[in-house]
Short mmCIF file of C-alpha atoms in Angstrom, two decimals:
data_model
loop_
_atom_site.label_atom_id
_atom_site.label_comp_id
_atom_site.label_asym_id
_atom_site.label_seq_id
_atom_site.Cartn_x
_atom_site.Cartn_y
_atom_site.Cartn_z
CA MET A 1 0.37 -88.82 82.19
CA LYS A 2 -1.84 -87.74 85.31
CA ILE A 3 -2.38 -84.21 84.73
CA LEU A 4 -3.39 -81.61 87.75
CA LEU A 5 -5.17 -78.65 85.87
CA THR A 6 -5.46 -75.74 88.71
CA GLY A 7 -7.63 -72.77 87.24
CA ALA A 8 -9.60 -75.07 85.26
CA ASN A 9 -12.17 -72.83 84.34
CA GLY A 10 -10.26 -69.84 83.82
CA TYR A 11 -9.09 -68.30 80.49
CA ILE A 12 -6.10 -70.23 79.72
CA GLY A 13 -7.43 -73.33 81.95
CA MET A 14 -10.27 -73.89 79.36
CA ARG A 15 -7.88 -73.82 76.61
CA VAL A 16 -5.60 -76.27 77.89
CA LEU A 17 -7.73 -78.71 79.14
CA PRO A 18 -9.07 -79.85 75.61
CA MET A 19 -5.35 -80.05 74.15
CA LEU A 20 -4.18 -82.46 77.41
CA LEU A 21 -7.18 -84.48 76.85
CA ASP A 22 -6.41 -84.41 72.89
CA GLU A 23 -2.94 -85.68 73.96
CA GLY A 24 -4.48 -88.45 75.98
CA HIS A 25 -3.67 -87.43 79.17
CA GLU A 26 -5.80 -87.94 82.16
CA VAL A 27 -6.71 -84.56 83.72
CA VAL A 28 -7.60 -83.91 87.33
CA CYS A 29 -9.61 -80.31 87.16
CA ALA A 30 -9.32 -78.00 90.48
CA VAL A 31 -11.94 -75.57 90.75
CA ARG A 32 -14.05 -73.50 93.20
CA SER A 33 -17.09 -74.80 92.07
CA ALA A 34 -17.74 -77.71 89.93
CA ASP A 35 -20.92 -76.02 88.26
CA ARG A 36 -19.06 -73.17 86.66
CA LEU A 37 -16.87 -75.77 85.00
CA SER A 38 -18.28 -74.96 81.71
CA VAL A 39 -17.83 -78.08 79.41
CA ASP A 40 -19.94 -80.52 77.72
CA LYS A 41 -21.17 -83.64 79.15
CA GLU A 42 -18.69 -85.91 77.38
CA THR A 43 -15.53 -83.87 78.39
CA LYS A 44 -16.75 -84.00 82.10
CA LYS A 45 -16.97 -88.15 81.80
CA LYS A 46 -13.56 -87.88 80.52
CA ILE A 47 -12.01 -85.91 83.40
CA GLU A 48 -11.81 -86.11 87.35
CA ILE A 49 -13.10 -82.66 89.12
CA ILE A 50 -12.11 -81.80 92.81
CA GLU A 51 -13.38 -78.36 94.59
CA VAL A 52 -10.97 -76.81 96.43
CA ASP A 53 -10.53 -73.03 97.22
CA LEU A 54 -6.55 -72.71 97.69
CA LEU A 55 -7.42 -69.48 100.17
CA ASP A 56 -9.33 -71.68 102.29
CA GLU A 57 -7.19 -74.28 104.97
CA VAL A 58 -5.14 -77.37 103.28
CA LYS A 59 -7.09 -80.09 103.54
CA PRO A 60 -4.94 -83.29 103.66
CA ASN A 61 -5.22 -85.93 100.82
CA LEU A 62 -7.24 -84.21 98.92
CA PHE A 63 -5.71 -84.88 95.44
CA PRO A 64 -4.87 -88.16 94.00
CA LYS A 65 -1.31 -89.11 95.08
CA ASP A 66 -0.38 -90.35 91.56
CA ILE A 67 -0.09 -86.92 89.92
CA ASP A 68 3.00 -86.95 87.50
CA ALA A 69 2.56 -82.93 86.60
CA ALA A 70 0.46 -80.03 87.22
CA TYR A 71 -0.38 -76.89 85.54
CA TYR A 72 -0.36 -73.35 88.13
CA LEU A 73 -2.98 -71.11 86.57
CA VAL A 74 -4.41 -69.42 89.42
CA HIS A 75 -4.72 -65.65 89.55
CA SER A 76 -5.97 -63.07 91.99
CA MET A 77 -5.91 -59.91 90.18
CA THR A 78 -9.52 -60.12 90.69
CA SER A 79 -9.08 -58.60 94.00
CA SER A 80 -8.40 -55.25 95.11
CA MET A 81 -5.31 -53.45 94.83
CA SER A 82 -4.36 -53.78 98.42
CA ASN A 83 -4.82 -57.42 99.40
CA PHE A 84 -4.32 -59.24 96.01
CA SER A 85 -0.74 -59.78 96.79
CA LYS A 86 -1.27 -61.35 100.30
CA LYS A 87 -4.05 -63.75 98.64
CA GLU A 88 -1.49 -64.93 95.50
CA GLN A 89 1.18 -65.35 98.27
CA THR A 90 -1.53 -67.75 100.31
CA THR A 91 -2.44 -69.73 97.14
CA ALA A 92 0.44 -70.41 96.12
CA GLU A 93 1.92 -71.23 99.93
CA ASN A 94 -1.21 -73.70 100.08
CA PHE A 95 -0.72 -75.44 96.84
CA ASN A 96 3.16 -76.29 97.57
CA ALA A 97 1.17 -77.85 100.74
CA TYR A 98 -1.13 -79.88 98.82
CA MET A 99 1.51 -81.24 96.36
CA LYS A 100 3.68 -82.63 99.26
CA ASP A 101 0.88 -85.29 99.56
CA THR A 102 1.68 -86.43 95.88
CA ASN A 103 3.96 -87.80 93.50
CA VAL A 104 3.80 -84.66 91.06
CA GLU A 105 7.43 -84.65 89.24
CA GLN A 106 6.71 -81.05 87.21
CA VAL A 107 4.69 -78.17 87.88
CA ILE A 108 4.31 -75.28 84.99
CA PHE A 109 3.39 -71.80 86.17
CA LEU A 110 1.92 -68.86 83.66
CA SER A 111 3.61 -66.00 84.94
CA GLY A 112 4.23 -62.69 83.45
CA ILE A 113 7.45 -60.84 81.97
CA VAL A 114 9.16 -59.40 84.85
CA ASN A 115 12.85 -57.83 83.55
CA GLU A 116 12.02 -54.15 84.63
CA ASP A 117 13.73 -53.08 88.12
CA ASN A 118 10.28 -51.00 88.87
CA LEU A 119 7.38 -53.58 88.36
CA SER A 120 3.76 -52.62 89.24
CA GLU A 121 2.14 -54.54 92.43
CA HIS A 122 0.65 -56.87 90.17
CA LEU A 123 4.06 -58.34 88.43
CA GLU A 124 6.08 -57.93 91.85
CA SER A 125 3.20 -60.34 92.76
CA ARG A 126 3.47 -62.89 89.91
CA LYS A 127 7.35 -62.91 90.64
CA ASN A 128 6.56 -63.27 94.58
CA VAL A 129 4.76 -66.56 93.58
CA GLU A 130 7.39 -67.76 91.38
CA SER A 131 9.80 -67.46 94.22
CA ILE A 132 7.33 -69.64 96.56
CA LEU A 133 7.07 -72.27 93.80
CA TYR A 134 10.41 -72.76 93.50
CA LYS A 135 10.29 -74.11 97.26
CA GLY A 136 8.07 -76.50 96.54
CA ASP A 137 8.96 -80.43 96.23
CA TYR A 138 8.67 -80.35 92.53
CA LYS A 139 10.39 -79.32 89.73
CA LEU A 140 9.10 -75.68 88.55
CA THR A 141 9.25 -74.30 84.61
CA VAL A 142 7.79 -70.92 84.71
CA VAL A 143 6.52 -69.09 81.46
CA ARG A 144 6.81 -65.68 81.17
CA ALA A 145 4.01 -63.84 78.66
CA GLY A 146 3.08 -60.52 78.32
CA ILE A 147 0.04 -58.88 76.43
CA ILE A 148 -1.92 -62.37 75.20
CA VAL A 149 -4.00 -61.53 72.23
CA GLY A 150 -7.05 -63.54 71.98
CA SER A 151 -10.44 -64.01 71.52
CA GLY A 152 -12.07 -63.45 75.10
CA SER A 153 -8.65 -62.33 76.76
CA ALA A 154 -9.10 -59.25 79.05
CA SER A 155 -6.23 -56.79 77.22
CA PHE A 156 -7.63 -57.85 73.95
CA GLU A 157 -11.03 -57.52 74.26
CA ILE A 158 -10.40 -53.70 76.12
CA LEU A 159 -8.30 -52.90 73.11
CA ARG A 160 -11.00 -53.91 71.21
CA ASP A 161 -13.37 -51.80 73.10
CA LEU A 162 -11.18 -48.84 72.39
CA CYS A 163 -10.76 -49.32 68.68
CA GLU A 164 -14.30 -50.32 68.00
CA LYS A 165 -15.86 -47.83 69.94
CA LEU A 166 -13.67 -44.48 69.75
CA PRO A 167 -12.57 -43.00 66.39
CA ILE A 168 -10.79 -40.43 68.19
CA MET A 169 -8.93 -41.02 71.29
CA VAL A 170 -7.38 -38.61 73.99
CA THR A 171 -4.65 -41.09 75.64
CA PRO A 172 -2.74 -41.17 78.54
CA LYS A 173 1.11 -41.00 78.56
CA TRP A 174 1.02 -45.17 79.18
CA VAL A 175 0.40 -45.58 75.91
CA ASN A 176 4.01 -45.02 74.74
CA THR A 177 4.81 -48.17 76.78
CA LYS A 178 6.53 -50.75 75.12
CA CYS A 179 5.09 -54.63 75.10
CA GLN A 180 5.86 -57.71 73.50
CA PRO A 181 2.07 -59.07 72.30
CA ILE A 182 1.91 -62.82 72.11
CA GLY A 183 -1.13 -64.82 70.16
CA ILE A 184 -3.07 -67.27 72.65
CA ARG A 185 -2.44 -70.33 70.39
CA ASP A 186 1.05 -69.70 70.56
CA VAL A 187 1.05 -69.53 74.62
CA LEU A 188 -0.70 -72.35 74.46
CA LYS A 189 1.87 -74.37 72.24
CA PHE A 190 4.26 -73.31 74.95
CA LEU A 191 2.41 -74.46 77.87
CA THR A 192 1.80 -77.97 76.42
CA GLY A 193 5.22 -78.12 74.88
CA VAL A 194 7.29 -77.93 78.36
CA LEU A 195 5.27 -80.76 79.53
CA GLY A 196 7.46 -83.61 80.88
CA LYS A 197 10.44 -81.71 78.56
CA GLU A 198 13.49 -82.17 81.62
CA GLU A 199 15.47 -79.20 79.96
CA THR A 200 13.01 -76.83 80.97
CA TYR A 201 12.60 -78.43 84.72
CA ASN A 202 13.90 -75.50 87.63
CA ASP A 203 13.85 -72.67 84.85
CA SER A 204 11.92 -69.87 83.65
CA PHE A 205 11.44 -68.29 80.21
CA ASP A 206 10.63 -65.32 78.87
CA ILE A 207 7.97 -66.10 75.59
CA GLY A 208 6.86 -63.31 73.04
CA GLY A 209 5.65 -62.59 69.70
CA PRO A 210 8.10 -61.39 66.99
CA ASP A 211 6.91 -57.71 67.33
CA VAL A 212 7.91 -55.10 69.97
CA LEU A 213 5.19 -52.38 69.94
CA THR A 214 3.89 -49.53 72.18
CA TYR A 215 0.27 -49.79 73.24
CA LYS A 216 -0.68 -46.97 70.67
CA GLU A 217 1.04 -48.92 67.68
CA MET A 218 -1.16 -52.07 69.05
CA MET A 219 -4.33 -49.81 68.85
CA LYS A 220 -3.11 -48.41 65.43
CA LYS A 221 -2.31 -51.81 64.24
CA TYR A 222 -5.59 -53.53 65.36
CA ALA A 223 -7.43 -50.41 63.50
CA LYS A 224 -5.28 -51.37 60.27
CA VAL A 225 -6.34 -55.19 60.64
CA ARG A 226 -10.06 -54.05 61.26
CA GLU A 227 -9.97 -51.10 58.62
CA LEU A 228 -11.22 -48.58 61.03
CA ASN A 229 -10.00 -44.58 61.39
CA LEU A 230 -8.39 -43.96 64.37
CA THR A 231 -6.39 -41.16 65.75
CA ILE A 232 -4.94 -40.82 68.85
CA PHE A 233 -3.84 -37.95 71.12
CA ASN A 234 -1.65 -38.16 73.86
CA VAL A 235 -1.91 -36.26 77.17
CA PRO A 236 0.82 -36.29 80.03
CA VAL A 237 -1.47 -35.14 82.96
CA MET A 238 -3.99 -38.29 82.85
CA THR A 239 -3.38 -39.54 86.13
CA PRO A 240 -3.35 -43.37 86.78
CA LYS A 241 -6.66 -42.76 88.69
CA LEU A 242 -8.02 -40.51 85.85
CA SER A 243 -6.88 -43.76 83.18
CA SER A 244 -8.33 -46.25 85.33
CA TYR A 245 -11.98 -44.53 85.29
CA TRP A 246 -11.44 -44.03 81.33
CA LEU A 247 -10.78 -47.62 80.86
CA TYR A 248 -13.62 -48.45 83.00
CA PHE A 249 -16.49 -45.97 81.32
CA VAL A 250 -15.45 -46.75 77.76
CA THR A 251 -14.67 -50.50 77.81
CA SER A 252 -16.08 -53.64 79.26
CA THR A 253 -13.48 -54.05 82.30
CA SER A 254 -14.34 -53.50 86.07
CA TYR A 255 -12.95 -50.83 87.88
CA LYS A 256 -10.73 -53.43 89.78
CA LEU A 257 -9.21 -54.66 86.59
CA ALA A 258 -8.48 -51.46 85.06
CA THR A 259 -6.64 -49.81 88.19
CA ASN A 260 -4.45 -52.97 87.90
CA LEU A 261 -3.79 -52.77 84.30
CA VAL A 262 -3.19 -49.21 84.49
CA ASP A 263 -0.68 -50.19 87.08
CA SER A 264 1.17 -52.52 84.94
CA MET A 265 0.90 -50.63 82.01
CA ARG A 266 3.54 -48.10 82.84
CA VAL A 267 6.16 -51.16 82.79
CA ASN A 268 7.71 -52.05 79.76
CA VAL A 269 6.90 -55.97 78.99
CA ILE A 270 9.42 -57.24 76.59
CA ALA A 271 11.22 -60.64 76.50
CA LYS A 272 14.68 -60.97 77.01
CA ASP A 273 15.54 -64.39 75.68
CA CYS A 274 13.93 -66.79 72.92
CA ARG A 275 15.20 -70.12 74.33
CA LEU A 276 12.24 -71.94 74.50
CA GLN A 277 11.11 -70.97 71.30
CA ASP A 278 14.46 -72.51 70.14
CA MET A 279 13.90 -75.33 72.00
CA LEU A 280 10.53 -76.34 71.41
CA ASN A 281 10.81 -75.02 67.48
CA ILE A 282 7.93 -72.66 68.01
CA GLU A 283 7.88 -69.81 65.44
CA PRO A 284 5.09 -67.49 67.47
CA HIS A 285 2.66 -65.40 65.31
CA THR A 286 2.76 -61.94 64.48
CA TYR A 287 0.44 -59.26 66.31
CA GLU A 288 -1.56 -59.01 63.09
CA GLU A 289 -1.98 -62.57 62.28
CA ALA A 290 -3.10 -63.02 66.10
CA ILE A 291 -5.71 -60.26 65.61
CA GLN A 292 -6.75 -62.22 62.50
CA MET A 293 -6.95 -65.56 64.31
CA ALA A 294 -8.90 -64.27 67.46
CA PHE A 295 -11.57 -62.57 65.11
CA VAL A 296 -12.16 -65.73 63.21
CA LYS A 297 -13.33 -67.29 65.99
CA ILE A 298 -15.25 -64.52 67.75
CA GLU A 299 -16.93 -64.55 63.78
CA GLN A 300 -17.85 -68.25 64.08
CA ASN A 301 -18.92 -68.16 67.84
CA GLN A 302 -16.45 -70.28 68.61
CA VAL A 303 -14.86 -68.29 71.56
CA ILE A 304 -14.30 -71.00 74.42
CA SER A 305 -13.42 -68.79 77.45
CA SER A 306 -13.59 -65.08 78.11
CA TRP A 307 -12.40 -63.00 81.16
CA LYS A 308 -15.70 -61.77 81.63
CA ASP A 309 -17.16 -65.15 82.46
CA SER A 310 -14.57 -65.11 85.52
CA LYS A 311 -14.64 -63.49 89.23
CA VAL A 312 -12.94 -60.32 87.85
CA SER A 313 -15.96 -59.03 86.27
CA SER A 314 -18.31 -59.96 89.16
CA ARG A 315 -19.18 -57.88 91.87
CA TYR A 316 -19.33 -61.19 93.99
CA SER A 317 -16.80 -63.90 94.73
CA GLN A 318 -17.97 -67.35 93.76
CA LYS A 319 -18.75 -68.29 97.62
CA ASP A 320 -21.14 -65.27 97.68
CA LEU A 321 -22.96 -66.08 94.75
CA ASN A 322 -23.54 -69.56 95.85
CA LYS A 323 -25.72 -68.18 98.64
CA TYR A 324 -28.32 -67.00 95.86
CA ILE A 325 -29.07 -70.10 94.05
CA LYS A 326 -32.04 -70.62 96.15
CA VAL A 327 -34.37 -67.95 95.20
CA PRO A 328 -35.85 -66.14 98.63
CA LYS A 329 -39.60 -66.48 99.09
CA TYR A 330 -40.00 -64.04 102.20
CA GLY A 331 -39.16 -60.63 102.46
CA CYS A 332 -39.23 -60.05 98.71
CA LEU A 333 -41.06 -58.01 96.25
CA HIS A 334 -42.07 -59.51 93.10
CA ASP A 335 -42.92 -58.85 89.23
CA ARG A 336 -44.38 -62.50 87.71
CA GLN A 337 -46.04 -63.15 84.21
CA SER A 338 -46.69 -66.00 82.44
CA MET A 339 -47.75 -66.82 78.94
CA LYS A 340 -48.60 -70.11 76.99
CA ALA A 341 -46.13 -70.35 74.09
CA GLU A 342 -47.03 -71.62 70.69
CA ASN A 343 -43.64 -72.64 69.88
CA PRO A 344 -42.15 -73.87 73.20
CA HIS A 345 -39.13 -74.87 71.45
CA LYS A 346 -38.46 -71.83 69.72
CA ALA A 347 -39.19 -69.91 72.87
CA LEU A 348 -36.42 -71.77 74.50
CA GLU A 349 -34.23 -70.91 72.15
CA LYS A 350 -35.07 -66.98 72.82
CA ILE A 351 -34.30 -67.68 76.19
CA TRP A 352 -30.96 -69.13 75.67
CA ALA A 353 -29.96 -66.12 72.85
CA ILE A 354 -31.31 -63.33 75.50
CA GLY A 355 -28.96 -60.43 76.14
CA GLY A 356 -25.60 -59.56 74.50
CA LYS A 357 -25.86 -58.55 70.64
CA THR A 358 -29.68 -60.11 70.70
CA GLY A 359 -30.75 -57.77 73.28
CA TRP A 360 -33.65 -58.18 75.58
CA TYR A 361 -36.22 -58.15 72.80
CA TYR A 362 -38.25 -55.11 73.99
CA ALA A 363 -37.22 -51.49 75.03
CA ASN A 364 -33.65 -52.39 74.61
CA THR A 365 -32.94 -48.49 74.39
CA LEU A 366 -34.41 -48.50 78.22
CA TRP A 367 -31.93 -51.54 78.89
CA LYS A 368 -28.95 -49.41 77.53
CA ILE A 369 -29.97 -46.39 79.72
CA ARG A 370 -29.99 -48.93 82.60
CA GLY A 371 -26.64 -49.74 81.81
CA TYR A 372 -25.47 -46.43 81.35
CA ILE A 373 -26.66 -45.42 84.62
CA ASP A 374 -25.18 -48.41 86.32
CA LYS A 375 -21.79 -47.81 84.80
CA LEU A 376 -21.81 -44.02 86.57
CA PHE A 377 -22.82 -45.34 89.64
CA GLY A 378 -19.98 -48.02 89.64
CA GLY A 379 -21.44 -51.03 88.38
CA VAL A 380 -20.56 -53.45 85.83
CA GLY A 381 -23.20 -52.25 82.99
CA LEU A 382 -24.61 -54.03 80.12
CA ARG A 383 -20.82 -53.58 77.95
CA ARG A 384 -19.76 -57.44 78.99
CA GLY A 385 -22.41 -58.87 76.87
CA ARG A 386 -22.19 -62.50 76.60
CA THR A 387 -19.10 -65.04 75.68
CA ASN A 388 -21.64 -67.22 72.89
CA SER A 389 -24.58 -66.30 71.48
CA ASP A 390 -26.61 -69.33 71.80
CA LYS A 391 -24.70 -71.38 74.74
CA ILE A 392 -24.90 -70.58 78.45
CA ASN A 393 -22.91 -71.98 81.25
CA ILE A 394 -23.52 -71.38 84.93
CA GLY A 395 -21.48 -68.75 86.02
CA ASP A 396 -21.25 -67.01 83.15
CA SER A 397 -21.83 -62.95 82.66
CA LEU A 398 -24.71 -61.89 80.79
CA ASP A 399 -24.88 -58.32 80.36
CA PHE A 400 -25.28 -56.68 83.91
CA TRP A 401 -26.35 -60.38 85.15
CA ARG A 402 -24.66 -63.55 86.18
CA VAL A 403 -26.08 -66.81 85.58
CA LEU A 404 -26.93 -69.15 88.35
CA MET A 405 -28.98 -72.09 86.44
CA ALA A 406 -28.94 -73.04 83.10
CA ASP A 407 -30.66 -76.03 82.90
CA LYS A 408 -32.06 -76.70 78.66
CA GLU A 409 -33.42 -79.86 79.76
CA GLU A 410 -35.55 -78.46 82.57
CA ARG A 411 -35.81 -75.20 80.76
CA ARG A 412 -34.94 -73.21 83.19
CA LEU A 413 -32.71 -70.39 83.27
CA LEU A 414 -32.10 -68.20 86.51
CA LEU A 415 -30.00 -65.14 86.76
CA PHE A 416 -28.81 -62.93 89.51
CA ALA A 417 -28.02 -59.13 88.96
CA GLU A 418 -24.43 -57.49 89.51
CA MET A 419 -25.74 -54.12 88.82
CA LYS A 420 -25.44 -51.45 91.82
CA ILE A 421 -28.87 -51.55 93.11
CA PRO A 422 -30.30 -51.12 97.15
CA GLY A 423 -30.69 -54.72 97.44
CA GLU A 424 -30.25 -58.45 95.34
CA ALA A 425 -32.33 -59.07 92.36
CA TRP A 426 -33.19 -62.40 90.45
CA LEU A 427 -34.44 -63.01 87.11
CA GLU A 428 -35.91 -66.45 86.12
CA PHE A 429 -37.55 -67.85 82.88
CA TYR A 430 -38.78 -71.55 82.89
CA ILE A 431 -40.89 -73.27 80.73
CA ASP A 432 -43.47 -75.84 82.52
CA ASP A 433 -44.85 -79.11 81.46
CA GLU A 434 -48.10 -77.49 79.89
CA ASP A 435 -45.72 -75.07 77.51
CA VAL A 436 -46.43 -72.06 79.99
CA VAL A 437 -43.44 -70.09 79.67
CA HIS A 438 -43.15 -68.44 83.28
CA GLN A 439 -41.05 -64.99 83.66
CA ASN A 440 -40.26 -64.07 87.25
CA ALA A 441 -38.43 -60.66 88.97
CA THR A 442 -37.55 -61.18 92.63
CA PHE A 443 -36.17 -57.92 94.40
CA ARG A 444 -34.80 -58.65 98.04
CA PRO A 445 -34.71 -54.53 99.27
CA ARG A 446 -31.89 -53.51 101.53
CA GLY A 447 -33.93 -51.17 103.76
CA LEU A 448 -36.32 -48.18 102.81
CA LYS A 449 -33.90 -47.21 99.61
CA GLY A 450 -34.55 -50.82 98.60
CA ARG A 451 -38.60 -50.16 98.33
CA LEU A 452 -38.09 -46.84 96.91
CA TYR A 453 -36.40 -48.20 94.18
CA TRP A 454 -38.53 -51.38 93.12
CA TYR A 455 -41.73 -48.81 93.65
CA SER A 456 -40.16 -46.24 91.74
CA MET A 457 -39.19 -48.56 88.73
CA LEU A 458 -42.48 -50.73 88.80
CA PRO A 459 -44.11 -49.41 85.86
CA PHE A 460 -40.96 -49.65 83.82
CA HIS A 461 -40.80 -53.40 85.23
CA TYR A 462 -44.24 -53.94 83.74
CA PHE A 463 -43.97 -52.25 80.48
CA ILE A 464 -40.82 -53.68 79.66
CA PHE A 465 -41.34 -57.45 81.50
CA ASN A 466 -44.59 -57.78 79.49
CA GLY A 467 -43.40 -56.76 76.28
CA MET A 468 -40.18 -59.05 76.79
CA LEU A 469 -42.18 -62.04 77.29
CA LEU A 470 -44.66 -61.03 74.40
CA GLN A 471 -41.35 -61.63 72.26
CA ILE A 472 -40.28 -64.42 74.15
CA CYS A 473 -43.62 -66.34 73.39
CA LYS A 474 -44.36 -65.09 69.80
CA PRO A 475 -43.85 -67.88 67.48
#
């Protein structure tokens, strides 16, 4: 089949793509930026990539007419609480308009479980998207999931942060809300299993694992699997706003995502039927099995996709980030350092492994302090880390930086700062033809405050950047 995959560089899309290719399908990937589609060169040869922003005005005949099926995996939870519902409505309506120009027969939509009468704004928006997609000129299959447990998923990584970092927790009352977690492996089986199944056309299905648990029970079971000591105290006085700040400071989530998650966590998310499970003969894994499988991927450094690399963890939209790929020359302040590498191959490997658990090679305590300060002022901090320890793709998050350019053949890495600063900052590494490593920090200040910030940090920059370059160039 010829399949359109929207949201191809998202958490789910990146995992559905190889499964579709393995089944012999022809895949057309719809993404905002082709550069951010983090797949290898061999995979890129097998797919067609179309750049499109579904929030923009519809362009006639953008997609191939001979599409058989499409996956709608577009999500706007990255947006603020005040406008993400409108954005989700617009993207769904524009998607329907695009599909009118094709022969698509089936569209598969991954939604949330929406069985409660009083839904969060996020789940209400998902339900509204379903209604819009049902109006399209195709047969719709809706797969509704609750908490997805898998390496790199937002829910799992937040849960992991909490349990791994806090042996004693004082938690809000929403930890007693019930949900039905499901492993990412099972979600993918359902998503690919409904493809071309006529009995699933124009219908919505709930999917969930065999365990119905409170969030408190989920944390306790996580601690059991990981052999951690965990004590949890509930307090009824913690407001949603306070809960959001609590998640923001303790975990790697952004405040926007924390706010949306807390709003949804007051709603029970439990599947009402298992029709699809019986129809496709799928037996979902238990919650504890899903955790164990997630850690197999983490320990083997085989995390395919992570929410941290999506827009949700960024202070900037993709359009904004595209403006920063070219490092400015004028009106900027610089820290430029160069050093001959005795072993350029090893130096390149060090550059490609920088950040995350590896750290920044010099004065890591100062980097951590800078991350804590950034969190206090509403920035992303260092807790995002990096998805893989030795692979970097354009668009990846790397602590409080975003990867704008990563070309190993050209031996160049360009990072853009997403920390809270009075200006814009770039950090570039490249190795020239004479095996000299160049490390360039560029800062474009915003007014007097920006210049004062740069000059106040100048002694630290010299100390840290010089030490970092020395370590990178050591054989």
